[in-house]
Amino acid sequence: KAGVTQTPRYLIKTRGQQVTLSCSPISGHRSVSWYQQTPGQGLQFLFEYFSETQRNKGNFPGRFSGRQFSNSRSEMNVSTLELGDSALYLCASRRTGANLEQYFGPGTRLTVT
Amino acid sequence: KQEVTQIPAALSVPEGENLVLNCSFTDSAIYNLQWFRQDPGKGLTSLLLIQSSQREQTSGRLNASLDKSSGRSTLYIAASQPGDSATYLCAEGGSQGNLIFGKGTKLSVKP
């Protein structure tokens, strides 16, 4: 069974630009969550999507948004990029149910210059 | 505010040693606790998941325990190997399903 895949793996953008990251969950998994990892803050929850609806959201500004498609694939968008947005962005998928194991993808390394 | 703390931040041990990594959490309504491994620049690999109704889980040389009353979890690694060198993260799962992570323990196992 294929794992969680994320594209692209690496990205370099300039301040003020916007970026879209993609995540394909494990087959049969309907929940996709996004996390940001930085050296200073560690791993922080961005949002979770289930059945094309945002179900939960972390404490991030509105520049961070996402969506989920009918095939459970998810995209995350960051507009008006800032230097502080440089991070490893990880997505995780699981079947329904809050008590189920989450499986992470390899991440997208975003560098903002 | 829910918080997860991992101590120590870094640990260096000789090969073959048994070791314990610690994780503490503040949310008594925890749904589950998950331990992950992260190699440099990579994603997270799930090691063990303990439901709130369970006391421990085992997988190979790894054993994780959960004590909700004291707000603690431990990851025991038996007979450590250089290939175990990585950062180990614990994460508390709440009713909403999102994970709250500790900052991790960076483990180095010397040959």
XYZ file of C-alpha atoms in Angstrom:
224
model
C 0.000 0.000 0.000
C 1.466 3.352 -1.004
C 2.177 5.815 1.768
C 1.322 9.484 2.003
C 2.890 11.438 -0.848
C 3.643 15.142 -0.983
C 4.650 17.324 -3.892
C 6.827 19.145 -4.490
C 9.520 17.983 -2.064
C 11.470 21.235 -2.205
C 10.417 24.748 -3.085
C 12.101 28.136 -3.094
C 9.915 31.231 -3.219
C 10.346 34.969 -2.779
C 8.654 37.105 -0.134
C 5.204 38.235 -1.236
C 4.618 35.305 -3.563
C 2.109 32.552 -2.943
C 2.611 28.797 -2.928
C 0.472 25.674 -3.214
C 1.508 22.347 -1.726
C -0.144 19.015 -2.486
C -0.787 15.902 -0.412
C -2.164 12.530 -1.483
C -3.301 10.390 1.465
C -3.069 6.659 1.852
C -5.813 4.929 -0.115
C -8.953 4.696 1.986
C -7.930 7.481 4.355
C -10.405 10.339 4.331
C -8.817 12.679 6.858
C -5.852 14.845 5.919
C -4.070 17.119 8.389
C -1.321 19.651 7.769
C 1.513 20.567 10.134
C 4.322 23.126 10.025
C 7.715 22.238 11.463
C 10.303 24.898 12.283
C 13.429 24.700 14.473
C 12.036 27.264 16.900
C 8.390 26.235 17.238
C 8.617 22.555 16.470
C 5.613 20.855 14.918
C 2.399 22.869 14.908
C -1.030 21.892 13.646
C -2.382 23.945 10.746
C -5.724 22.347 9.834
C -7.555 19.123 9.144
C -9.870 18.228 6.284
C -12.413 15.460 6.142
C -14.885 14.846 3.331
C -13.884 18.108 1.655
C -14.667 20.140 4.801
C -12.272 21.822 7.183
C -12.947 20.133 10.480
C -10.353 21.708 12.728
C -7.970 24.639 12.526
C -4.839 25.646 14.379
C -3.677 29.092 15.366
C -2.303 30.394 12.070
C -3.141 33.560 10.135
C -5.645 33.571 7.312
C -2.806 33.543 4.767
C -2.729 29.810 5.343
C -5.610 27.986 3.714
C -6.385 24.590 2.352
C -8.901 22.438 0.600
C -9.689 18.822 0.009
C -10.989 17.177 -3.135
C -13.503 14.390 -3.536
C -10.678 11.844 -3.906
C -9.334 12.984 -0.488
C -6.274 14.647 -1.984
C -5.549 17.938 -0.270
C -3.805 21.170 -1.130
C -2.454 23.831 1.156
C -1.947 27.411 0.037
C 0.101 30.160 1.623
C -0.372 33.661 0.248
C 1.883 36.701 0.662
C 4.817 34.624 1.830
C 6.989 35.877 4.691
C 10.507 34.813 5.634
C 9.078 33.125 8.737
C 7.042 30.785 6.575
C 10.218 28.892 5.725
C 9.587 25.449 7.183
C 9.004 21.787 6.548
C 5.312 21.278 5.807
C 4.033 17.830 6.640
C 0.718 16.254 5.899
C -0.761 13.271 7.651
C -3.642 10.999 6.821
C -5.813 8.605 8.800
C -9.070 6.787 8.505
C -12.036 8.343 10.271
C -11.970 8.480 14.049
C -9.933 10.733 16.327
C -8.299 7.757 18.040
C -6.702 6.322 14.947
C -3.042 6.347 14.020
C -1.824 9.137 11.781
C 0.646 8.492 8.968
C 2.903 11.235 7.738
C 4.311 12.056 4.348
C 7.952 13.030 3.647
C 7.127 16.732 3.739
C 7.696 19.743 1.510
C 10.674 21.923 2.392
C 9.709 25.539 1.685
C 12.374 28.218 1.666
C 11.295 31.858 1.413
C 13.994 34.345 0.384
C -3.217 25.410 27.143
C -2.266 21.838 26.252
C 1.466 21.229 26.298
C 3.730 18.278 25.653
C 7.247 18.258 27.080
C 10.087 15.906 26.266
C 13.152 15.517 28.440
C 16.023 15.317 27.710
C 16.345 17.333 24.517
C 19.362 15.264 23.511
C 20.828 11.949 24.594
C 24.004 10.113 23.633
C 24.492 6.467 24.594
C 26.859 3.637 23.659
C 25.559 0.858 21.452
C 23.786 -1.936 23.317
C 22.467 0.213 26.128
C 18.802 0.149 27.152
C 17.298 3.628 27.355
C 14.142 5.497 28.284
C 12.751 8.611 26.644
C 10.275 10.692 28.602
C 7.178 12.594 27.555
C 4.797 14.556 29.780
C 1.467 16.126 28.858
C -1.017 18.420 30.558
C -4.325 17.259 29.050
C -5.987 14.622 31.243
C -8.634 14.099 28.530
C -6.080 12.665 26.163
C -7.449 10.309 23.497
C -4.186 8.672 22.597
C -0.452 9.174 22.554
C 1.697 8.472 19.544
C 5.470 8.097 19.335
C 7.284 8.986 16.115
C 10.785 8.842 14.791
C 12.211 11.530 12.504
C 15.453 11.217 10.604
C 17.194 14.460 9.545
C 15.255 16.310 6.838
C 12.664 13.564 6.592
C 9.034 13.043 7.527
C 7.744 11.239 10.605
C 7.620 7.478 10.996
C 4.981 6.218 13.401
C 6.421 3.871 16.019
C 3.663 3.181 18.516
C 0.149 4.386 19.283
C -1.309 3.971 22.768
C -5.033 4.516 23.253
C -6.158 6.260 26.434
C -7.623 2.966 27.714
C -4.294 1.155 27.317
C -1.249 1.138 29.583
C 1.407 0.075 27.083
C 2.235 -1.046 23.570
C 5.169 -3.055 22.278
C 6.791 -3.385 18.893
C 10.046 -5.292 18.622
C 12.660 -3.599 20.799
C 10.320 -0.704 21.569
C 7.891 -0.466 24.462
C 5.760 2.585 25.190
C 3.775 3.159 28.363
C 1.037 5.615 29.227
C 0.052 6.889 32.668
C -2.833 9.325 32.318
C -3.039 10.067 36.026
C 0.489 11.430 36.135
C 0.424 12.819 32.594
C 3.426 10.787 31.474
C 4.507 8.431 28.740
C 7.819 6.671 28.291
C 9.440 5.036 25.279
C 11.800 2.215 26.208
C 14.355 1.140 23.607
C 16.123 -2.133 24.335
C 19.628 -2.969 23.141
C 20.109 0.288 21.239
C 21.817 0.263 17.832
C 23.477 3.038 15.775
C 20.518 2.809 13.389
C 18.267 4.000 16.223
C 19.922 7.425 16.028
C 17.178 9.920 15.198
C 14.865 12.435 16.836
C 12.007 10.858 18.751
C 8.773 12.811 19.060
C 5.759 12.141 21.200
C 2.377 13.603 20.348
C -0.843 13.810 22.290
C -4.036 13.160 20.360
C -7.139 14.969 21.547
C -10.835 14.663 20.807
C -10.509 16.824 17.709
C -8.002 14.432 16.209
C -5.131 16.891 15.870
C -1.781 16.052 17.419
C 0.105 18.235 19.895
C 3.804 17.526 19.672
C 6.702 17.778 22.044
C 9.964 19.282 20.797
C 11.571 15.852 20.613
C 14.597 14.028 22.018
C 17.584 13.757 19.689
C 19.140 10.337 20.255
C 22.659 9.432 19.215
C 23.808 5.829 19.603
C 27.595 5.508 19.360
C 29.127 2.326 17.911
